[in-house]
Coordinates of C-alpha atoms and ligand atoms in Angstrom, one line a residue:
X1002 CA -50.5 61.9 49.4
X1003 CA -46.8 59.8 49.0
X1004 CA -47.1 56.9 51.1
X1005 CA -44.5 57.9 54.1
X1006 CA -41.1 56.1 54.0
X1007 CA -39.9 54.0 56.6
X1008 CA -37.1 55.5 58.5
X1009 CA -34.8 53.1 60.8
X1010 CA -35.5 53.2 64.5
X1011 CA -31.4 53.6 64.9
X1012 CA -31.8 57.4 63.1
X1013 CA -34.4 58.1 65.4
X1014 CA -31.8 58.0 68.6
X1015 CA -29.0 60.1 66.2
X1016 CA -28.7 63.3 66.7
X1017 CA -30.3 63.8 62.8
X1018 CA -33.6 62.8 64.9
X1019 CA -34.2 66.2 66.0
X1020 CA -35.2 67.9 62.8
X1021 CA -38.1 65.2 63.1
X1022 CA -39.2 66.1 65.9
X1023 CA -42.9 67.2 65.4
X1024 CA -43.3 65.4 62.0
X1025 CA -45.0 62.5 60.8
X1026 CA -42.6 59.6 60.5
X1027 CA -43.4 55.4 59.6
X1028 CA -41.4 53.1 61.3
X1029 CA -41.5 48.7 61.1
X1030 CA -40.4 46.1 63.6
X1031 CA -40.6 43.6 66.0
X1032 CA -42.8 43.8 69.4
X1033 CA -40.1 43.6 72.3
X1034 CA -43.2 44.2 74.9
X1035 CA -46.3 46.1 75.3
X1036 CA -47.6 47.9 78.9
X1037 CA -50.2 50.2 79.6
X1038 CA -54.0 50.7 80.8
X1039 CA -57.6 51.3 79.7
X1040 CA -56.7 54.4 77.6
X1041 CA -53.7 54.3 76.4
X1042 CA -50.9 51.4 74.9
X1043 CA -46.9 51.4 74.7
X1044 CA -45.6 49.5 72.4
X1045 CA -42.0 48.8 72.4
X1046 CA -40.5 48.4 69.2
X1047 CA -37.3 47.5 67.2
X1048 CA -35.9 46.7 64.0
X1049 CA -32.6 45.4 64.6
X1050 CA -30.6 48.7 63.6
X1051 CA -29.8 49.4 67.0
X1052 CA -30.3 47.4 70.6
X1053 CA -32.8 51.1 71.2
X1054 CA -36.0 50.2 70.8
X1055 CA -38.6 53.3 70.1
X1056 CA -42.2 54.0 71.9
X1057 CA -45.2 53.5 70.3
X1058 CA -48.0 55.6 72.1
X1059 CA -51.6 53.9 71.1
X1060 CA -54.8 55.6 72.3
X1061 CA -57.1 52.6 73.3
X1062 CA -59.9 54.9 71.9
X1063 CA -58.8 55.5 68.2
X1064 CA -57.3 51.6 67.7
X1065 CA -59.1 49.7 69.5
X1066 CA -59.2 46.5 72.0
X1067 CA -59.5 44.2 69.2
X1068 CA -56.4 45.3 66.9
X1069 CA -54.3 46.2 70.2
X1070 CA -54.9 42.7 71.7
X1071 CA -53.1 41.4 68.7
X1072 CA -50.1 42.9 69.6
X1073 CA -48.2 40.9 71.4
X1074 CA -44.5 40.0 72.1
X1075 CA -42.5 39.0 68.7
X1076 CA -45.3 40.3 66.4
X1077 CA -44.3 42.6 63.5
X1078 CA -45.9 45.9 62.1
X1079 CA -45.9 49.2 60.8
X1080 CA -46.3 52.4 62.5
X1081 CA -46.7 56.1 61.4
X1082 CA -47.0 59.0 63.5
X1083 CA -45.7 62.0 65.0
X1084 CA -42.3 62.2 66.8
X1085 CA -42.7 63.6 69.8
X1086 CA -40.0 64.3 72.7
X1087 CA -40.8 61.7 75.5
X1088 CA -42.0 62.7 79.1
X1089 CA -40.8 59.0 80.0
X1090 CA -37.3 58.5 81.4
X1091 CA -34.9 56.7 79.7
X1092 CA -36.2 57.4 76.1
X1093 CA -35.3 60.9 74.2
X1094 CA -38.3 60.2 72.0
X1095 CA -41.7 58.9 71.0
X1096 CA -44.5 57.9 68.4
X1097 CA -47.7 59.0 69.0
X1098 CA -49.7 56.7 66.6
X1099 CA -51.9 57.6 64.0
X1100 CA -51.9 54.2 62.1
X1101 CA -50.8 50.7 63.1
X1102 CA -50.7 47.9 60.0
X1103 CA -49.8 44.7 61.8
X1104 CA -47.8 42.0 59.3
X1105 CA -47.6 39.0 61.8
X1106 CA -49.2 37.9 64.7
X1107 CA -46.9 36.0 67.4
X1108 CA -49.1 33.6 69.5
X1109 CA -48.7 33.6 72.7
X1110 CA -49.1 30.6 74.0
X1111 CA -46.6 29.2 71.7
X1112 CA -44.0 32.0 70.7
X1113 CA -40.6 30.8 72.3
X1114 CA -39.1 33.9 73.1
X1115 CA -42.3 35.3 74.6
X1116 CA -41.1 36.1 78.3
X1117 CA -37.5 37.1 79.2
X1118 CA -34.2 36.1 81.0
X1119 CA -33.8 32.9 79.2
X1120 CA -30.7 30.8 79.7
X1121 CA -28.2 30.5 77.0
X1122 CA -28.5 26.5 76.6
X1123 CA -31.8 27.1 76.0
X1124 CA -31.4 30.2 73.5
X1125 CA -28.9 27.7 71.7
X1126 CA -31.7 25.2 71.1
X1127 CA -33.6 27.9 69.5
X1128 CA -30.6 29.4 67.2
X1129 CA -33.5 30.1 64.7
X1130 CA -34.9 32.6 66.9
X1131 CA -31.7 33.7 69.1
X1132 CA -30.9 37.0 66.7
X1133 CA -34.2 38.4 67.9
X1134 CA -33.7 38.7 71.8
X1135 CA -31.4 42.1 72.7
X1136 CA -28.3 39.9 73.7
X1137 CA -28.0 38.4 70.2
X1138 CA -28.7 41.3 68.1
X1139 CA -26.1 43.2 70.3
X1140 CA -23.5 40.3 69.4
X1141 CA -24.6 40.0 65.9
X1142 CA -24.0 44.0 65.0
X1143 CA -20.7 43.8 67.1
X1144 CA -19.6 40.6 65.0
X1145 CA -20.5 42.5 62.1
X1146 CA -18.9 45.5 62.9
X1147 CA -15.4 43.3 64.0
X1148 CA -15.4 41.5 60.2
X1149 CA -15.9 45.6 58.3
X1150 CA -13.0 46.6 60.8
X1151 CA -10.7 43.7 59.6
X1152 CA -11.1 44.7 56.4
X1153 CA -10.7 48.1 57.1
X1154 CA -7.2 47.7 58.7
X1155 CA -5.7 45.2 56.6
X1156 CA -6.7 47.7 53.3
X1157 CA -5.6 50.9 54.7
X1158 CA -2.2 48.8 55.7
X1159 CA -1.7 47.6 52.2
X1160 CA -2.7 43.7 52.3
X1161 CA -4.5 41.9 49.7
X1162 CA -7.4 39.5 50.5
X1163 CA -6.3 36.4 49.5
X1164 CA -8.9 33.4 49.1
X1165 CA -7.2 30.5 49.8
X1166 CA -9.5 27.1 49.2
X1167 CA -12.1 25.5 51.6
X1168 CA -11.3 22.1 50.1
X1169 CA -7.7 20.8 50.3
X1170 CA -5.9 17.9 49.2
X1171 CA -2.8 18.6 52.1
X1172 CA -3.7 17.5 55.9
X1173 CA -2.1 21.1 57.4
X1174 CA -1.9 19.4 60.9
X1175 CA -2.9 15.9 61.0
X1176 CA -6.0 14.4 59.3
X1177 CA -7.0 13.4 62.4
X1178 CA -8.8 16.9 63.3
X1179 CA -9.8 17.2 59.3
X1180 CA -13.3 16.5 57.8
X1181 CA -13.2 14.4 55.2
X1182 CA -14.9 15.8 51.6
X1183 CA -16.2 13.0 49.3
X1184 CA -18.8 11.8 46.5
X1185 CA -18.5 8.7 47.1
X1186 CA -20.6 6.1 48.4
X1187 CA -20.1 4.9 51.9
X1188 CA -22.3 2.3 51.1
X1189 CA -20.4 0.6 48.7
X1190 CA -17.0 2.2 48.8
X1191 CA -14.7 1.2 45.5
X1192 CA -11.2 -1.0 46.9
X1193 CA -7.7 -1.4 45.2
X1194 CA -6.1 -4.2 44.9
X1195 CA -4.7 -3.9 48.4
X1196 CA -8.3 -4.1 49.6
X1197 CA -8.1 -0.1 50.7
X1198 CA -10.3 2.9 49.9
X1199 CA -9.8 3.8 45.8
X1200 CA -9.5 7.7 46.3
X1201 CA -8.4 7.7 42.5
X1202 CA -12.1 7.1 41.8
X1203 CA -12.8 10.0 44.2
X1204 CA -14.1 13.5 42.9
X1205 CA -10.8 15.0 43.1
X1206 CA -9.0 11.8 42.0
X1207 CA -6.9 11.8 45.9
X1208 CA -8.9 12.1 49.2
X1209 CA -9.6 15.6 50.1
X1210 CA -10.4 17.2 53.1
X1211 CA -11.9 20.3 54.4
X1212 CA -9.1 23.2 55.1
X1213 CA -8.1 23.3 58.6
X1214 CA -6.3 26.6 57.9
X1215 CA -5.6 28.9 55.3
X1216 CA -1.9 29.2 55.8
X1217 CA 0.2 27.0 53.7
X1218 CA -1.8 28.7 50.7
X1219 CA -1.9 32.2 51.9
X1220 CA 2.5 31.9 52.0
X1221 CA 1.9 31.9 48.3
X1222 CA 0.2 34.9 48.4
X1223 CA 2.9 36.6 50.8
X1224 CA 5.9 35.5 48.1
X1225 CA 4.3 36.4 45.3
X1226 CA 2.0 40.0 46.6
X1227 CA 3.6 40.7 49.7
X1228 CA 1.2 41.2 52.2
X1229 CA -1.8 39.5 52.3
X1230 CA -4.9 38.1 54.6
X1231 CA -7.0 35.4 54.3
X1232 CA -10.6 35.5 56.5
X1233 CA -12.8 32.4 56.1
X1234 CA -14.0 29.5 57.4
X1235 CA -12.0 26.9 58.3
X1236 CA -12.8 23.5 59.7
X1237 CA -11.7 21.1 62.9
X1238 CA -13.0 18.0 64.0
X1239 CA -11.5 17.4 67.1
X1240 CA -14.0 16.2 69.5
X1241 CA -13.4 19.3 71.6
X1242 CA -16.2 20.0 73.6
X1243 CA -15.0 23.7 75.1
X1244 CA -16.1 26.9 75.3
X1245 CA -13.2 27.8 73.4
X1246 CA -13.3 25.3 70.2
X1247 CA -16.0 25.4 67.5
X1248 CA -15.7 22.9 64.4
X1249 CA -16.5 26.0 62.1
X1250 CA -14.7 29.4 62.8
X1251 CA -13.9 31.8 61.0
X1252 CA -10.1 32.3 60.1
X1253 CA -8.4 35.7 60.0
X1254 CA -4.2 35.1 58.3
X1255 CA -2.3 37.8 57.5
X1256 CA 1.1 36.7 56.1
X1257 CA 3.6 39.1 55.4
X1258 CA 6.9 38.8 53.3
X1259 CA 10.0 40.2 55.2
X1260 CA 8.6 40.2 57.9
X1261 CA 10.6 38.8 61.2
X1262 CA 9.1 37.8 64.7
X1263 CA 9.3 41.4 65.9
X1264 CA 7.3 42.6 62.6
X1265 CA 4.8 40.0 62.8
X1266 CA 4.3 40.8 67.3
X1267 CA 4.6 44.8 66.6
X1268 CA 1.6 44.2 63.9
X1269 CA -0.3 41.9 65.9
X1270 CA -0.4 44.0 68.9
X1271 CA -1.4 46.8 66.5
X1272 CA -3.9 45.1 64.8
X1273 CA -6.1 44.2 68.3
X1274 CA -5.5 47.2 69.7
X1275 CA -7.0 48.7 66.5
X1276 CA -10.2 46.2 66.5
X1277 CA -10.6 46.8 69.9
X1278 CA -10.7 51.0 69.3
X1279 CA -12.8 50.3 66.8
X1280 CA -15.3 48.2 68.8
X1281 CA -15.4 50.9 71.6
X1282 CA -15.7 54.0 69.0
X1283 CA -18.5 51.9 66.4
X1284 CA -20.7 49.6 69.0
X1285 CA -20.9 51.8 71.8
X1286 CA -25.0 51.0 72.6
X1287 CA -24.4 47.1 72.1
X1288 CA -21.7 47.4 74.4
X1289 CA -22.8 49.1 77.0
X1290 CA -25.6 46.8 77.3
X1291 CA -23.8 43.7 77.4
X1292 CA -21.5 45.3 80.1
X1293 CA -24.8 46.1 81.8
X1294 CA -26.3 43.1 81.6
X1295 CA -23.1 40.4 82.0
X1296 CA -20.3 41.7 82.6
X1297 CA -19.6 45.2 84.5
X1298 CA -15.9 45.0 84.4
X1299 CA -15.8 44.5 80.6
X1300 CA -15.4 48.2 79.3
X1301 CA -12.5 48.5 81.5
X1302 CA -11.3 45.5 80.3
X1303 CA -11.4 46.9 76.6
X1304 CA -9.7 50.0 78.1
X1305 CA -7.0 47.9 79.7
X1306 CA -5.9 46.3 76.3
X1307 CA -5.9 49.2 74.2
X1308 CA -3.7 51.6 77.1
X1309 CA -1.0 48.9 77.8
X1310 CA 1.4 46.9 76.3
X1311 CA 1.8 43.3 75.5
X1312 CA 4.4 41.8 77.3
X1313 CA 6.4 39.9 75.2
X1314 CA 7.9 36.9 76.7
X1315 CA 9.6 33.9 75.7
X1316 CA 8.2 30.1 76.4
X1317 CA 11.1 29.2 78.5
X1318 CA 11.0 32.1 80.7
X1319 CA 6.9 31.8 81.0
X1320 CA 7.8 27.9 82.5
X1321 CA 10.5 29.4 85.1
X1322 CA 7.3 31.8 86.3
X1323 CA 4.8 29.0 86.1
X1324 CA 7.5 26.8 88.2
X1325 CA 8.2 28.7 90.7
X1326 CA 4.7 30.2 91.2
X1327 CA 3.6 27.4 93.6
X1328 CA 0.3 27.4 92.1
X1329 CA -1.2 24.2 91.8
X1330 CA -1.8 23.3 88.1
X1331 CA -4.1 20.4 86.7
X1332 CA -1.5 19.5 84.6
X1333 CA 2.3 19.6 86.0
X1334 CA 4.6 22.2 84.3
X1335 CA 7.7 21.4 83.3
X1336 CA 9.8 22.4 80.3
X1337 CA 8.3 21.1 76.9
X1338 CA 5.0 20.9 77.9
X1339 CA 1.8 22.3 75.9
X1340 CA 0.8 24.8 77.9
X1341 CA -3.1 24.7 78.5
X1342 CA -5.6 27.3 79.2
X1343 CA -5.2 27.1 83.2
X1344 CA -1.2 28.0 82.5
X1345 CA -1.7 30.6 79.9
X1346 CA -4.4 32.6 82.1
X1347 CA -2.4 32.3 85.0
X1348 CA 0.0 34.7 83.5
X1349 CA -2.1 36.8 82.2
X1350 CA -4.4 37.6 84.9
X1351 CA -2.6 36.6 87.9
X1352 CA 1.2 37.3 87.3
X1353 CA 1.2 40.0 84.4
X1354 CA -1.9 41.1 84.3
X1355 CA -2.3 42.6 81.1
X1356 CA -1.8 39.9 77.6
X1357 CA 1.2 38.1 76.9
X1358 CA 2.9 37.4 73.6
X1359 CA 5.0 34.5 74.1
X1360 CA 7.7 33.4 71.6
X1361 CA 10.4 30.7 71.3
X1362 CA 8.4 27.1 71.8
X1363 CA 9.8 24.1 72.0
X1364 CA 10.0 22.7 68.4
X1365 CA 8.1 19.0 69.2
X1366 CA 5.0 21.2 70.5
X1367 CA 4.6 23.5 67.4
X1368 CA 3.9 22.9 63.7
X1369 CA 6.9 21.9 61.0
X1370 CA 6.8 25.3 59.4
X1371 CA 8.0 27.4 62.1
X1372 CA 11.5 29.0 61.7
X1373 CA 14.3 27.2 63.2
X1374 CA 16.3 28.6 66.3
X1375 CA 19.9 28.1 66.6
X1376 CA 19.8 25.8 69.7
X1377 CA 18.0 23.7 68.0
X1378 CA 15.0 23.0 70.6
X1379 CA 12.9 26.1 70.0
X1380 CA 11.4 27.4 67.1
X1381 CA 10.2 31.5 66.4
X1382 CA 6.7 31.1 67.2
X1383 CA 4.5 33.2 69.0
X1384 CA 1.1 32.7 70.6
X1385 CA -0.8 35.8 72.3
X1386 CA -2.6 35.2 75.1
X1387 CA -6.1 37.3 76.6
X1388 CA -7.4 37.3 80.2
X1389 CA -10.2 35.1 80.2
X1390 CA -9.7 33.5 76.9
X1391 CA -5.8 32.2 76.6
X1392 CA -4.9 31.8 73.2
X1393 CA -6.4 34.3 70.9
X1394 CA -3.7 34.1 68.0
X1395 CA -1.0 31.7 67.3
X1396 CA 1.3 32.9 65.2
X1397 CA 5.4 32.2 63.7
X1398 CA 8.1 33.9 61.5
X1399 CA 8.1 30.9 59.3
X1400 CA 11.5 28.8 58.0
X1401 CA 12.6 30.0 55.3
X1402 CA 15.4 27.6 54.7
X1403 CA 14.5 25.0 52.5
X1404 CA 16.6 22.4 53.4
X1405 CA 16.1 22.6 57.0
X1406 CA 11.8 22.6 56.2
X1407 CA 12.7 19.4 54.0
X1408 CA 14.9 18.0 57.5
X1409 CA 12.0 18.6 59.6
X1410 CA 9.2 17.7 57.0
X1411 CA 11.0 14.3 56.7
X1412 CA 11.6 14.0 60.4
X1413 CA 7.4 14.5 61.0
X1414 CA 7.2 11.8 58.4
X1415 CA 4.9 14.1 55.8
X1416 CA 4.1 12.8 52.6
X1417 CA 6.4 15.1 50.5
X1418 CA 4.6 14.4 47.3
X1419 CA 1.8 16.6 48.9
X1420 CA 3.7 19.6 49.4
X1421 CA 5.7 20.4 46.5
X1422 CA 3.9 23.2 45.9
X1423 CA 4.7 24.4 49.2
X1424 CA 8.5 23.7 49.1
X1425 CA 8.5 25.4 46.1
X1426 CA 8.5 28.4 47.7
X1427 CA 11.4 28.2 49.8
X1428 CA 13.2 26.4 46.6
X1429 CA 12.9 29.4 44.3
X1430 CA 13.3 33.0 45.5
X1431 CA 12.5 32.4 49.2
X1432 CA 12.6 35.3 51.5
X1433 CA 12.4 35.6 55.1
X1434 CA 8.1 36.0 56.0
X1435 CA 6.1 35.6 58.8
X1436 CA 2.5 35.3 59.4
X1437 CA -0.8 34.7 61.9
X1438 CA -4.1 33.3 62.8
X1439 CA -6.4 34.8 64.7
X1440 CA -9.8 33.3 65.8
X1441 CA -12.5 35.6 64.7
X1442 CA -14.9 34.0 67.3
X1443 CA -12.1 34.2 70.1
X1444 CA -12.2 37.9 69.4
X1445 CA -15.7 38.0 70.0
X1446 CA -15.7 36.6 73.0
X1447 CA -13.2 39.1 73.9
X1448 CA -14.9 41.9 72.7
X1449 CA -18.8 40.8 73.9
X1450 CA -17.9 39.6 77.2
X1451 CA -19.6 36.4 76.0
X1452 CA -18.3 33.2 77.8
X1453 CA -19.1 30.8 75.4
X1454 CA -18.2 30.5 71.8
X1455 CA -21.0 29.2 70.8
X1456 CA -22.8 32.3 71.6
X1457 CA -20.7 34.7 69.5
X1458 CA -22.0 32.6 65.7
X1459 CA -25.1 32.5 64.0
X1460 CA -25.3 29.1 63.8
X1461 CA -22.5 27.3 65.7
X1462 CA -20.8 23.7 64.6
X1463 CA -20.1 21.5 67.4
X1464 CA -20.2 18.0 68.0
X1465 CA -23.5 16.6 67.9
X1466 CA -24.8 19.8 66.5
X1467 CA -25.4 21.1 63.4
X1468 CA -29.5 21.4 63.3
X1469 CA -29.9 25.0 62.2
Ligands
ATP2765 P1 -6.0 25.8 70.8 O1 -4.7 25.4 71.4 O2 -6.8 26.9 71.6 O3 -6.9 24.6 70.5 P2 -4.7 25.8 68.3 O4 -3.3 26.0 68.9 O5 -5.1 24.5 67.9 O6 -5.7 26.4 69.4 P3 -4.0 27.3 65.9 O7 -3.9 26.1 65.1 O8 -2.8 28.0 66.4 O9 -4.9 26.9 67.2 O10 -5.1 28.3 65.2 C1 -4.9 29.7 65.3 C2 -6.1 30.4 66.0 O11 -7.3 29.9 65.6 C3 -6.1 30.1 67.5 O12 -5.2 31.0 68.2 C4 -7.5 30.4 67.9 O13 -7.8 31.7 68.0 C5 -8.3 29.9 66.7 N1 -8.8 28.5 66.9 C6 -8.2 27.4 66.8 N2 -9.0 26.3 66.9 C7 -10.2 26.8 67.1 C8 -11.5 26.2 67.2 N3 -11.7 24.9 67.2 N4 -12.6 27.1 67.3 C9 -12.4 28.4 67.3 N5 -11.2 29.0 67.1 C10 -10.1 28.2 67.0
MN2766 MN1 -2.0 27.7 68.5

């Protein structure tokens, strides 16, 4: 007889699963737990292909003590028998074993993840293991699904996926926040004349550091292609120790050419709207459970964002609000401020209630590359803001002009020499473009209820971290 072939536990909850009903079917996973009595096991099992885990049903009798004894929370096997439809609540169907083949044992005594409702500090110490408990698989197949929708949006809209480079020889914001890349030896480290740092005998020939953001590069892209999207990882090392800030996330920059403030808001709002949909329609089971399990309010939530729109407001007007809403902030507000997260969730989820797309900041607050206003203080940028979260994108129609870029390059003091490139797209055929980041892992969060960053990545970055 063919040996039977393994069919995922997720097809077994699919409405396909009914022609099997009352045929032989071989199944492989994980233990999540086992119950039962003298006569008879259950054996909860799961694959990963869903958060559902199906029933094993093993007769003491025909396995025995010895073999079921070995089955214990986080070991793996095999499992063929007949689907049956279950008598148990909660469960549409069942395996009533007629072979067991166990691949790995998971002792006891020394199997972290053996007994439940474990803290997420302590889940993070165990990153190794985390994907196998319900919470992370349920994050993991939601973060996947969130990257194939991405892609699925910006194709059907006509970008290109642009690859702009991990390793840069331009400090985007400040080397301050930027990891340095080098080969050579901090031991010994070769001096000029001037008794400083050689870079010339560098790999690259000039110090290089890892790519705080794909931007600069991906305005190339948008000038030459039209539209495209960069989504990779990009790297910062400021010492922020937040639930907000990782020192790897993953980038997602569309950058569009002819594209004004409006364009770039209209897409943005369209393009979260669309994730979100796609989130409710694809990852319903993982969902669910999360809201079940952390969060009750967040399906409404999801609901919320996709049924209202953004209000779209500008800086100035979102201080006058915060001024006059006699709510007492950490830090002061007053015109030219940064605003922090306490400000930005105050308008979203006490004043507005629904997220916020403010535009027009004052120039010293925001990057060099933002377009000009004609007051000359603010600049068209535009940063959307999420209950909960604050900043989930920051975004600008760019400046286009090339001698008011050079003006405010020279003003910020930027080394000049590093960004012909750059300039050289606003010095030959230079057309009006606008463009966004959005924080793959701030999604997340959004979308899993999760609260802290680090629990929405495989393996998080952070300071002091970087075991797994
Ligand atoms: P914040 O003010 O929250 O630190 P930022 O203004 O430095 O963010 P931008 O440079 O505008 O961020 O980057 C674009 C987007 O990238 C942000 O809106 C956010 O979603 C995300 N992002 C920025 N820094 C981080 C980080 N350290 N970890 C995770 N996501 C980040
Ligand atoms: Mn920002």
């Amino acid at each position: 007889m063919d040996t039977l072939k393994r069919v995922e536990i997720k097809e077994l909850f699919s409405e396909k699963a009914k022609e099997r009903v009352n045929t032989q079917v071989c199944v492989k996973g994980w233990v999540r737990t086992k119950r039962g009595n003298k006569a008879v096991a259950f054996i909860a099992l799961n694959d990963g292909s869903t958060i559902n885990n199906i029933q094993i049903v093993a007769d003491v009798d025909k396995f025995g003590e010895d073999l079921l004894k070995r089955i214990t929370t986080g070991a793996s096997l095999k499992a063929v028998g007949t689907l049956v439809e279950s008598m148990g609540k909660g469960q549409s169907v069942e395996i009533q074993a007629t072979e067991i083949e166990i691949y790995g044992e998971a002792d006891v005594n020394t199997y972290p993840l053996q007994k439940k409702g474990h803290t997420m500090e302590f889940l993070r110490d165990i990153a190794h293991l985390r994907p196998r408990t319900n919470t992370f698989g349920a994050v993991l197949r939601i973060r996947h699904n969130m990257a194939y929708a991405i892609h699925k949006y910006f194709n059907d809209n006509g970008f290109f996926y642009w690859h702009s480079p991990i390793i840069t020889a331009s400090d985007c914001e400040g080397a301050g926040e930027m990891f340095q890349v080098t080969t050579l030896n901090l031991e010994d480290l070769p001096k000029n004349e001037e008794g400083k740092v050689d870079y010339s005998k560098d790999f690259f020939g000039e110090s290089t550091f890892m790519t705080v953001s794909g931007q600069l590069e991906g305005e190339l892209g948008a000038t030459s292609i039209g539209k495209i999207y960069t989504f990779g990882p990009t790297f910062r090392a400021e010492n922020s120790n937040t639930p907000r800030h990782l020192a790897e996330f993953w980038h997602v920059e569309p950058e569009m050419a002819f594209y004004d403030i409006n364009d770039n808001m209209d897409l943005v709002e369209d393009f979260i709207k669309y994730l979100v949909r796609y989130a409710l329609d694809n990852c319903k089971d993982d969902i669910e459970f999360l809201c079940k399990m952390y969060d009750n309010t967040l399906i409404d939530r999801l609901n919320f964002v996709i049924s209202h729109e953004f209000k779209r407001l500008t800086y100035t007007e979102a201080i006058d609000i915060l001024e006059k809403s006699n709510h007492k902030f950490e830090v002061p507000v007053s015109w030219g401020i940064d605003l922090q997260s306490e400000h930005e969730r105050y308008l979203v989820e006490q004043h507005f209630k629904c997220p916020v797309i403010l535009t027009d900041y004052p120039k010293e607050i925001k990057s060099f590359y933002m377009k000009q206003n004609d007051d000359g203080k603010t600049v068209r940028g535009m940063d959307v803001l999420f209950p909960q979260i604050g900043e989930i994108i920051g975004g600008s129609e760019r400046e286009s002009d090339y001698d008011k870029l050079l003006t405010r390059m020279k003003e910020l003091n930027m080394n000049l020499e590093h960004y012909q490139w750059y300039l050289d797209t606003r010095r030959f055929g230079t057309v009006p473009h606008s463009g966004f980041g959005l924080g793959f892992e701030r999604l997340l969060l959004f979308i899993t209820g999760m609260t802290n960053i680090r629990d929405v990545i495989p393996f998080p970055r952070y300071p002091k971290n970087a075991k797994f």
